[in-house]
Amino acid sequence: VGPEELALASQLMLPLLGPEPTTAHTFASKSGTKQILEDAHVVTPVGAYDLYDEAEVMAILAKLITTYVEFPRWLLKVEHEFGGRGIAYLDVHRLKELQNVDWATVDLEALKEALVQEMREFGPKRFKVVNTSVYHTWTSFLKEFRRHGGVLEAVPAECISSPVVNFFIHPHGQVEILSAQEQVLSPQYCCIGGYFPESSVPEAPLREVVEAIGKAAYAKQILGYCTVDFVVYRQNDQLHLWVVDLNLHQTNSASIHSLTNLVCKVSGGFGQTHNSLTLADRCYIYSGLIYHPGICAIQHTAFFQLCKTKGISFNVKERAGTLFHLVDTLSKGCLGLICVGQDAEEALSHFWAAVEFLQYQLDNTNVDDSQTNFHHVAAACRTLNQSRLLALANRNRRKQKAVADPDYQEGSRSVHGENHGLEGSHKDQPTA
């Protein structure tokens, strides 16, 4: 919602479904969302926010690195960026000052000063910018960070999944969960799509966290569509849940779920009903918008006729197959894939076939990586297929153990965190 929508609503004397522009501007930034998450008392990544000055950033980063030695990587996020555009990271093992450090006898203050000096002097060699098509160098990224500010966050050693939950805050304060999906990240930290249903986290922790965030947002006069991004990671043989971001608008994941629900009558929330959030009668995978110069050259009628011939189609009666998400026409150079199945394996099978079909149709000759993201979609497809094969192998292994040992019981899937057994707290985070 911007000033134009506010002025139009005032002229028409209609209520505005969403926060006022000033409120949205305050809390939609990376640091603004941290304030809402703090009020909700949920677990967020170790880090700091409201950072602008380079010297301050490096000093806080040095303190965090020496305090939380269990985290191998640290992220810098530009305040106003989105979709993985404004992210740079530092791998701790690249810091020469930390090599061969004896933590029992080291002078921490001297080590912090040495780390600050190394990071400032060798920044371009120590920090890596994720999206170099937006920020070509560390220097350009740092310039943008100083101009707009940003946040600093830890990255766990073993990240398991990145679920998202879409919800709606009603004008009277009710928090309604709309859907929960698993993000498909390719390249790292850049979400290109997702799949439904989310299965890495039990229902109770996600629901409790989302409702707490919704209430905290409503207290700040925020209404309408929102999306929460999570990270699930394993530490000491236990799963932990972090809230990493909050979007105060209707995101792509929410829109795609609504579209798929319209066509396929996919169940609401996390599963079959709003009271059962772990099962779904349909699964789907969304590729995100695939852009490639070759799509513009494809003839609309011939393309979809060939799709039908090759079995890349959607069965309305069975509510399964492949849907194409078009932005106007193919002449715009992009399209999306929504692949639906009765289970995850069937959805992935449709996705694999559709990606393979597109790969055959698109000519990659003289196409630079900056002109397309198809290689990222194909990589994500391969990763999902490998994960499926690994899951099948683990399932068979558990069945064999159960047959061999009648007393065998699978380990608990509990997730740890504040207010529902979750461990860790944003209260321990240094702030700017």
mmCIF file of N, CA, C and O in Angstrom, residues 118-186:
data_model
loop_
_atom_site.group_PDB
_atom_site.id
_atom_site.type_symbol
_atom_site.label_atom_id
_atom_site.label_comp_id
_atom_site.label_asym_id
_atom_site.label_seq_id
_atom_site.Cartn_x
_atom_site.Cartn_y
_atom_site.Cartn_z
ATOM 1 N N GLU A 118 41.572 -7.098 9.625
ATOM 2 C CA GLU A 118 41.624 -8.009 8.483
ATOM 3 C C GLU A 118 40.386 -7.866 7.599
ATOM 4 O O GLU A 118 40.496 -7.825 6.366
ATOM 5 N N MET A 119 39.212 -7.777 8.212
ATOM 6 C CA MET A 119 37.978 -7.689 7.430
ATOM 7 C C MET A 119 37.888 -6.382 6.659
ATOM 8 O O MET A 119 37.378 -6.346 5.535
ATOM 9 N N ARG A 120 38.393 -5.293 7.231
ATOM 10 C CA ARG A 120 38.345 -4.014 6.530
ATOM 11 C C ARG A 120 39.412 -3.934 5.438
ATOM 12 O O ARG A 120 39.175 -3.379 4.362
ATOM 13 N N GLU A 121 40.557 -4.511 5.707
ATOM 14 C CA GLU A 121 41.655 -4.424 4.740
ATOM 15 C C GLU A 121 41.479 -5.404 3.586
ATOM 16 O O GLU A 121 41.786 -5.078 2.431
ATOM 17 N N PHE A 122 40.962 -6.593 3.888
ATOM 18 C CA PHE A 122 40.830 -7.632 2.854
ATOM 19 C C PHE A 122 39.364 -7.987 2.593
ATOM 20 O O PHE A 122 39.056 -9.127 2.246
ATOM 21 N N GLY A 123 38.465 -7.012 2.747
ATOM 22 C CA GLY A 123 37.040 -7.237 2.555
ATOM 23 C C GLY A 123 36.679 -7.916 1.244
ATOM 24 O O GLY A 123 35.932 -8.911 1.234
ATOM 25 N N PRO A 124 37.194 -7.442 0.104
ATOM 26 C CA PRO A 124 36.844 -8.065 -1.184
ATOM 27 C C PRO A 124 37.237 -9.533 -1.286
ATOM 28 O O PRO A 124 36.623 -10.289 -2.045
ATOM 29 N N LYS A 125 38.248 -9.956 -0.522
ATOM 30 C CA LYS A 125 38.685 -11.345 -0.566
ATOM 31 C C LYS A 125 37.995 -12.203 0.500
ATOM 32 O O LYS A 125 37.939 -13.430 0.361
ATOM 33 N N ARG A 126 37.493 -11.571 1.539
ATOM 34 C CA ARG A 126 36.876 -12.322 2.639
ATOM 35 C C ARG A 126 35.354 -12.437 2.477
ATOM 36 O O ARG A 126 34.769 -13.444 2.845
ATOM 37 N N PHE A 127 34.705 -11.395 1.953
ATOM 38 C CA PHE A 127 33.256 -11.385 1.803
ATOM 39 C C PHE A 127 32.874 -11.754 0.369
ATOM 40 O O PHE A 127 33.542 -11.348 -0.578
ATOM 41 N N LYS A 128 31.773 -12.499 0.247
ATOM 42 C CA LYS A 128 31.291 -12.899 -1.084
ATOM 43 C C LYS A 128 29.878 -12.368 -1.287
ATOM 44 O O LYS A 128 28.989 -12.627 -0.470
ATOM 45 N N VAL A 129 29.660 -11.624 -2.362
ATOM 46 C CA VAL A 129 28.338 -11.114 -2.709
ATOM 47 C C VAL A 129 27.567 -12.218 -3.432
ATOM 48 O O VAL A 129 28.085 -12.841 -4.361
ATOM 49 N N VAL A 130 26.320 -12.469 -3.003
ATOM 50 C CA VAL A 130 25.534 -13.565 -3.573
ATOM 51 C C VAL A 130 25.082 -13.240 -4.989
ATOM 52 O O VAL A 130 25.268 -14.030 -5.915
ATOM 53 N N ASN A 131 24.475 -12.078 -5.176
ATOM 54 C CA ASN A 131 23.925 -11.709 -6.485
ATOM 55 C C ASN A 131 24.823 -10.652 -7.134
ATOM 56 O O ASN A 131 24.621 -9.455 -6.972
ATOM 57 N N THR A 132 25.799 -11.110 -7.897
ATOM 58 C CA THR A 132 26.759 -10.191 -8.509
ATOM 59 C C THR A 132 26.177 -9.456 -9.718
ATOM 60 O O THR A 132 26.805 -8.525 -10.226
ATOM 61 N N SER A 133 24.996 -9.868 -10.180
ATOM 62 C CA SER A 133 24.365 -9.117 -11.266
ATOM 63 C C SER A 133 23.784 -7.801 -10.757
ATOM 64 O O SER A 133 23.568 -6.873 -11.536
ATOM 65 N N VAL A 134 23.531 -7.717 -9.450
ATOM 66 C CA VAL A 134 23.019 -6.487 -8.838
ATOM 67 C C VAL A 134 24.160 -5.676 -8.252
ATOM 68 O O VAL A 134 24.278 -4.470 -8.498
ATOM 69 N N TYR A 135 24.994 -6.338 -7.467
ATOM 70 C CA TYR A 135 26.173 -5.689 -6.875
ATOM 71 C C TYR A 135 27.404 -6.440 -7.376
ATOM 72 O O TYR A 135 27.684 -7.556 -6.942
ATOM 73 N N HIS A 136 28.103 -5.810 -8.282
ATOM 74 C CA HIS A 136 29.192 -6.507 -8.976
ATOM 75 C C HIS A 136 30.381 -6.797 -8.068
ATOM 76 O O HIS A 136 31.089 -7.782 -8.281
ATOM 77 N N THR A 137 30.608 -5.960 -7.072
ATOM 78 C CA THR A 137 31.773 -6.107 -6.211
ATOM 79 C C THR A 137 31.374 -5.904 -4.753
ATOM 80 O O THR A 137 30.291 -5.387 -4.449
ATOM 81 N N TRP A 138 32.276 -6.302 -3.856
ATOM 82 C CA TRP A 138 32.073 -6.053 -2.430
ATOM 83 C C TRP A 138 32.012 -4.555 -2.145
ATOM 84 O O TRP A 138 31.226 -4.111 -1.302
ATOM 85 N N THR A 139 32.783 -3.776 -2.870
ATOM 86 C CA THR A 139 32.790 -2.322 -2.669
ATOM 87 C C THR A 139 31.440 -1.708 -2.977
ATOM 88 O O THR A 139 30.923 -0.876 -2.220
ATOM 89 N N SER A 140 30.813 -2.122 -4.086
ATOM 90 C CA SER A 140 29.493 -1.586 -4.440
ATOM 91 C C SER A 140 28.430 -2.047 -3.456
ATOM 92 O O SER A 140 27.502 -1.302 -3.120
ATOM 93 N N PHE A 141 28.552 -3.290 -2.964
ATOM 94 C CA PHE A 141 27.607 -3.786 -1.962
ATOM 95 C C PHE A 141 27.735 -2.975 -0.676
ATOM 96 O O PHE A 141 26.728 -2.556 -0.084
ATOM 97 N N LEU A 142 28.971 -2.748 -0.232
ATOM 98 C CA LEU A 142 29.203 -2.018 1.010
ATOM 99 C C LEU A 142 28.712 -0.578 0.902
ATOM 100 O O LEU A 142 28.184 -0.007 1.874
ATOM 101 N N LYS A 143 28.857 0.025 -0.265
ATOM 102 C CA LYS A 143 28.367 1.382 -0.484
ATOM 103 C C LYS A 143 26.852 1.444 -0.311
ATOM 104 O O LYS A 143 26.327 2.377 0.326
ATOM 105 N N GLU A 144 26.142 0.455 -0.854
ATOM 106 C CA GLU A 144 24.683 0.399 -0.708
ATOM 107 C C GLU A 144 24.285 0.128 0.743
ATOM 108 O O GLU A 144 23.295 0.683 1.239
ATOM 109 N N PHE A 145 25.046 -0.717 1.414
ATOM 110 C CA PHE A 145 24.767 -1.035 2.811
ATOM 111 C C PHE A 145 24.905 0.217 3.678
ATOM 112 O O PHE A 145 24.073 0.475 4.555
ATOM 113 N N ARG A 146 25.949 0.992 3.431
ATOM 114 C CA ARG A 146 26.152 2.222 4.214
ATOM 115 C C ARG A 146 25.053 3.234 3.930
ATOM 116 O O ARG A 146 24.655 3.996 4.823
ATOM 117 N N ARG A 147 24.536 3.252 2.710
ATOM 118 C CA ARG A 147 23.519 4.234 2.339
ATOM 119 C C ARG A 147 22.161 3.913 2.972
ATOM 120 O O ARG A 147 21.472 4.802 3.467
ATOM 121 N N HIS A 148 21.778 2.623 2.946
ATOM 122 C CA HIS A 148 20.440 2.248 3.398
ATOM 123 C C HIS A 148 20.427 1.513 4.734
ATOM 124 O O HIS A 148 19.362 1.340 5.331
ATOM 125 N N GLY A 149 21.592 1.045 5.190
ATOM 126 C CA GLY A 149 21.631 0.259 6.416
ATOM 127 C C GLY A 149 21.318 -1.200 6.153
ATOM 128 O O GLY A 149 21.046 -1.614 5.021
ATOM 129 N N GLY A 150 21.348 -1.996 7.228
ATOM 130 C CA GLY A 150 21.061 -3.411 7.065
ATOM 131 C C GLY A 150 21.175 -4.176 8.363
ATOM 132 O O GLY A 150 21.232 -3.594 9.450
ATOM 133 N N VAL A 151 21.208 -5.504 8.231
ATOM 134 C CA VAL A 151 21.250 -6.383 9.393
ATOM 135 C C VAL A 151 22.385 -7.395 9.227
ATOM 136 O O VAL A 151 22.905 -7.609 8.128
ATOM 137 N N LEU A 152 22.726 -8.020 10.347
ATOM 138 C CA LEU A 152 23.778 -9.020 10.407
ATOM 139 C C LEU A 152 23.196 -10.262 11.063
ATOM 140 O O LEU A 152 22.561 -10.175 12.114
ATOM 141 N N GLU A 153 23.389 -11.443 10.427
ATOM 142 C CA GLU A 153 22.778 -12.668 10.947
ATOM 143 C C GLU A 153 23.744 -13.842 10.854
ATOM 144 O O GLU A 153 24.546 -13.946 9.917
ATOM 145 N N ALA A 154 23.621 -14.744 11.828
ATOM 146 C CA ALA A 154 24.405 -15.976 11.821
ATOM 147 C C ALA A 154 23.754 -17.003 10.898
ATOM 148 O O ALA A 154 22.543 -16.975 10.666
ATOM 149 N N VAL A 155 24.574 -17.915 10.381
ATOM 150 C CA VAL A 155 24.087 -19.029 9.557
ATOM 151 C C VAL A 155 24.503 -20.327 10.240
ATOM 152 O O VAL A 155 25.697 -20.541 10.481
ATOM 153 N N PRO A 156 23.560 -21.212 10.591
ATOM 154 C CA PRO A 156 23.912 -22.478 11.241
ATOM 155 C C PRO A 156 24.743 -23.368 10.336
ATOM 156 O O PRO A 156 24.729 -23.227 9.108
ATOM 157 N N ALA A 157 25.432 -24.304 10.954
ATOM 158 C CA ALA A 157 26.303 -25.205 10.192
ATOM 159 C C ALA A 157 25.505 -26.202 9.366
ATOM 160 O O ALA A 157 25.912 -26.579 8.268
ATOM 161 N N GLU A 158 24.349 -26.627 9.879
ATOM 162 C CA GLU A 158 23.572 -27.666 9.189
ATOM 163 C C GLU A 158 22.124 -27.222 9.032
ATOM 164 O O GLU A 158 21.267 -27.541 9.853
ATOM 165 N N CYS A 159 21.857 -26.468 7.986
ATOM 166 C CA CYS A 159 20.492 -26.033 7.694
ATOM 167 C C CYS A 159 19.729 -27.180 7.028
ATOM 168 O O CYS A 159 20.216 -27.776 6.070
ATOM 169 N N ILE A 160 18.522 -27.452 7.529
ATOM 170 C CA ILE A 160 17.727 -28.572 7.038
ATOM 171 C C ILE A 160 16.720 -28.126 5.994
ATOM 172 O O ILE A 160 16.563 -28.753 4.948
ATOM 173 N N SER A 161 16.015 -27.029 6.266
ATOM 174 C CA SER A 161 14.963 -26.593 5.360
ATOM 175 C C SER A 161 14.658 -25.122 5.583
ATOM 176 O O SER A 161 15.110 -24.513 6.562
ATOM 177 N N SER A 162 13.855 -24.558 4.675
ATOM 178 C CA SER A 162 13.469 -23.141 4.740
ATOM 179 C C SER A 162 11.973 -23.006 4.476
ATOM 180 O O SER A 162 11.555 -22.552 3.409
ATOM 181 N N PRO A 163 11.138 -23.377 5.439
ATOM 182 C CA PRO A 163 9.688 -23.261 5.229
ATOM 183 C C PRO A 163 9.198 -21.818 5.294
ATOM 184 O O PRO A 163 9.849 -20.958 5.903
ATOM 185 N N VAL A 164 8.081 -21.554 4.643
ATOM 186 C CA VAL A 164 7.408 -20.259 4.728
ATOM 187 C C VAL A 164 5.946 -20.500 5.080
ATOM 188 O O VAL A 164 5.369 -21.515 4.686
ATOM 189 N N VAL A 165 5.372 -19.575 5.841
ATOM 190 C CA VAL A 165 3.953 -19.653 6.195
ATOM 191 C C VAL A 165 3.286 -18.346 5.777
ATOM 192 O O VAL A 165 3.735 -17.264 6.152
ATOM 193 N N ASN A 166 2.244 -18.465 4.992
ATOM 194 C CA ASN A 166 1.457 -17.307 4.559
ATOM 195 C C ASN A 166 0.225 -17.189 5.444
ATOM 196 O O ASN A 166 -0.472 -18.179 5.676
ATOM 197 N N PHE A 167 -0.032 -15.984 5.919
ATOM 198 C CA PHE A 167 -1.186 -15.797 6.789
ATOM 199 C C PHE A 167 -1.841 -14.450 6.522
ATOM 200 O O PHE A 167 -1.296 -13.596 5.813
ATOM 201 N N PHE A 168 -3.022 -14.276 7.108
ATOM 202 C CA PHE A 168 -3.815 -13.068 6.891
ATOM 203 C C PHE A 168 -4.266 -12.522 8.241
ATOM 204 O O PHE A 168 -4.793 -13.266 9.068
ATOM 205 N N ILE A 169 -4.030 -11.215 8.452
ATOM 206 C CA ILE A 169 -4.461 -10.560 9.677
ATOM 207 C C ILE A 169 -5.759 -9.819 9.387
ATOM 208 O O ILE A 169 -5.777 -8.854 8.612
ATOM 209 N N HIS A 170 -6.847 -10.278 9.970
ATOM 210 C CA HIS A 170 -8.152 -9.669 9.749
ATOM 211 C C HIS A 170 -8.256 -8.328 10.480
ATOM 212 O O HIS A 170 -7.524 -8.077 11.447
ATOM 213 N N PRO A 171 -9.160 -7.464 10.029
ATOM 214 C CA PRO A 171 -9.308 -6.137 10.657
ATOM 215 C C PRO A 171 -9.594 -6.180 12.153
ATOM 216 O O PRO A 171 -9.268 -5.242 12.874
ATOM 217 N N HIS A 172 -10.190 -7.285 12.628
ATOM 218 C CA HIS A 172 -10.473 -7.390 14.060
ATOM 219 C C HIS A 172 -9.378 -8.136 14.810
ATOM 220 O O HIS A 172 -9.514 -8.414 16.000
ATOM 221 N N GLY A 173 -8.289 -8.485 14.113
ATOM 222 C CA GLY A 173 -7.125 -9.058 14.777
ATOM 223 C C GLY A 173 -6.953 -10.552 14.664
ATOM 224 O O GLY A 173 -5.920 -11.085 15.085
ATOM 225 N N GLN A 174 -7.919 -11.261 14.089
ATOM 226 C CA GLN A 174 -7.773 -12.703 13.940
ATOM 227 C C GLN A 174 -6.653 -13.023 12.954
ATOM 228 O O GLN A 174 -6.538 -12.398 11.893
ATOM 229 N N VAL A 175 -5.829 -13.999 13.307
ATOM 230 C CA VAL A 175 -4.722 -14.436 12.443
ATOM 231 C C VAL A 175 -5.132 -15.740 11.773
ATOM 232 O O VAL A 175 -5.338 -16.757 12.441
ATOM 233 N N GLU A 176 -5.263 -15.721 10.451
ATOM 234 C CA GLU A 176 -5.684 -16.896 9.689
ATOM 235 C C GLU A 176 -4.515 -17.418 8.856
ATOM 236 O O GLU A 176 -3.964 -16.703 8.016
ATOM 237 N N ILE A 177 -4.141 -18.661 9.080
ATOM 238 C CA ILE A 177 -3.071 -19.276 8.301
ATOM 239 C C ILE A 177 -3.630 -19.743 6.960
ATOM 240 O O ILE A 177 -4.634 -20.452 6.909
ATOM 241 N N LEU A 178 -2.982 -19.328 5.881
ATOM 242 C CA LEU A 178 -3.460 -19.632 4.534
ATOM 243 C C LEU A 178 -2.744 -20.825 3.913
ATOM 244 O O LEU A 178 -3.366 -21.652 3.251
ATOM 245 N N SER A 179 -1.433 -20.901 4.084
ATOM 246 C CA SER A 179 -0.681 -22.017 3.501
ATOM 247 C C SER A 179 0.720 -22.052 4.089
ATOM 248 O O SER A 179 1.196 -21.063 4.656
ATOM 249 N N ALA A 180 1.347 -23.193 3.950
ATOM 250 C CA ALA A 180 2.745 -23.363 4.364
ATOM 251 C C ALA A 180 3.458 -24.170 3.300
ATOM 252 O O ALA A 180 2.993 -25.241 2.915
ATOM 253 N N GLN A 181 4.553 -23.632 2.801
ATOM 254 C CA GLN A 181 5.323 -24.321 1.773
ATOM 255 C C GLN A 181 6.794 -24.394 2.160
ATOM 256 O O GLN A 181 7.236 -23.728 3.097
ATOM 257 N N GLU A 182 7.493 -25.210 1.411
ATOM 258 C CA GLU A 182 8.943 -25.302 1.552
ATOM 259 C C GLU A 182 9.570 -24.525 0.399
ATOM 260 O O GLU A 182 9.200 -24.712 -0.756
ATOM 261 N N GLN A 183 10.511 -23.634 0.709
ATOM 262 C CA GLN A 183 11.155 -22.853 -0.340
ATOM 263 C C GLN A 183 12.145 -23.704 -1.124
ATOM 264 O O GLN A 183 12.822 -24.574 -0.569
ATOM 265 N N VAL A 184 12.234 -23.434 -2.423
ATOM 266 C CA VAL A 184 13.273 -24.007 -3.269
ATOM 267 C C VAL A 184 14.290 -22.911 -3.522
ATOM 268 O O VAL A 184 13.980 -21.879 -4.131
ATOM 269 N N LEU A 185 15.503 -23.117 -3.016
ATOM 270 C CA LEU A 185 16.547 -22.092 -3.087
ATOM 271 C C LEU A 185 17.577 -22.477 -4.138
ATOM 272 O O LEU A 185 18.199 -23.537 -4.056
ATOM 273 N N SER A 186 17.766 -21.628 -5.117
ATOM 274 C CA SER A 186 18.776 -21.852 -6.152
ATOM 275 C C SER A 186 18.985 -20.550 -6.922
ATOM 276 O O SER A 186 18.068 -20.084 -7.606
#
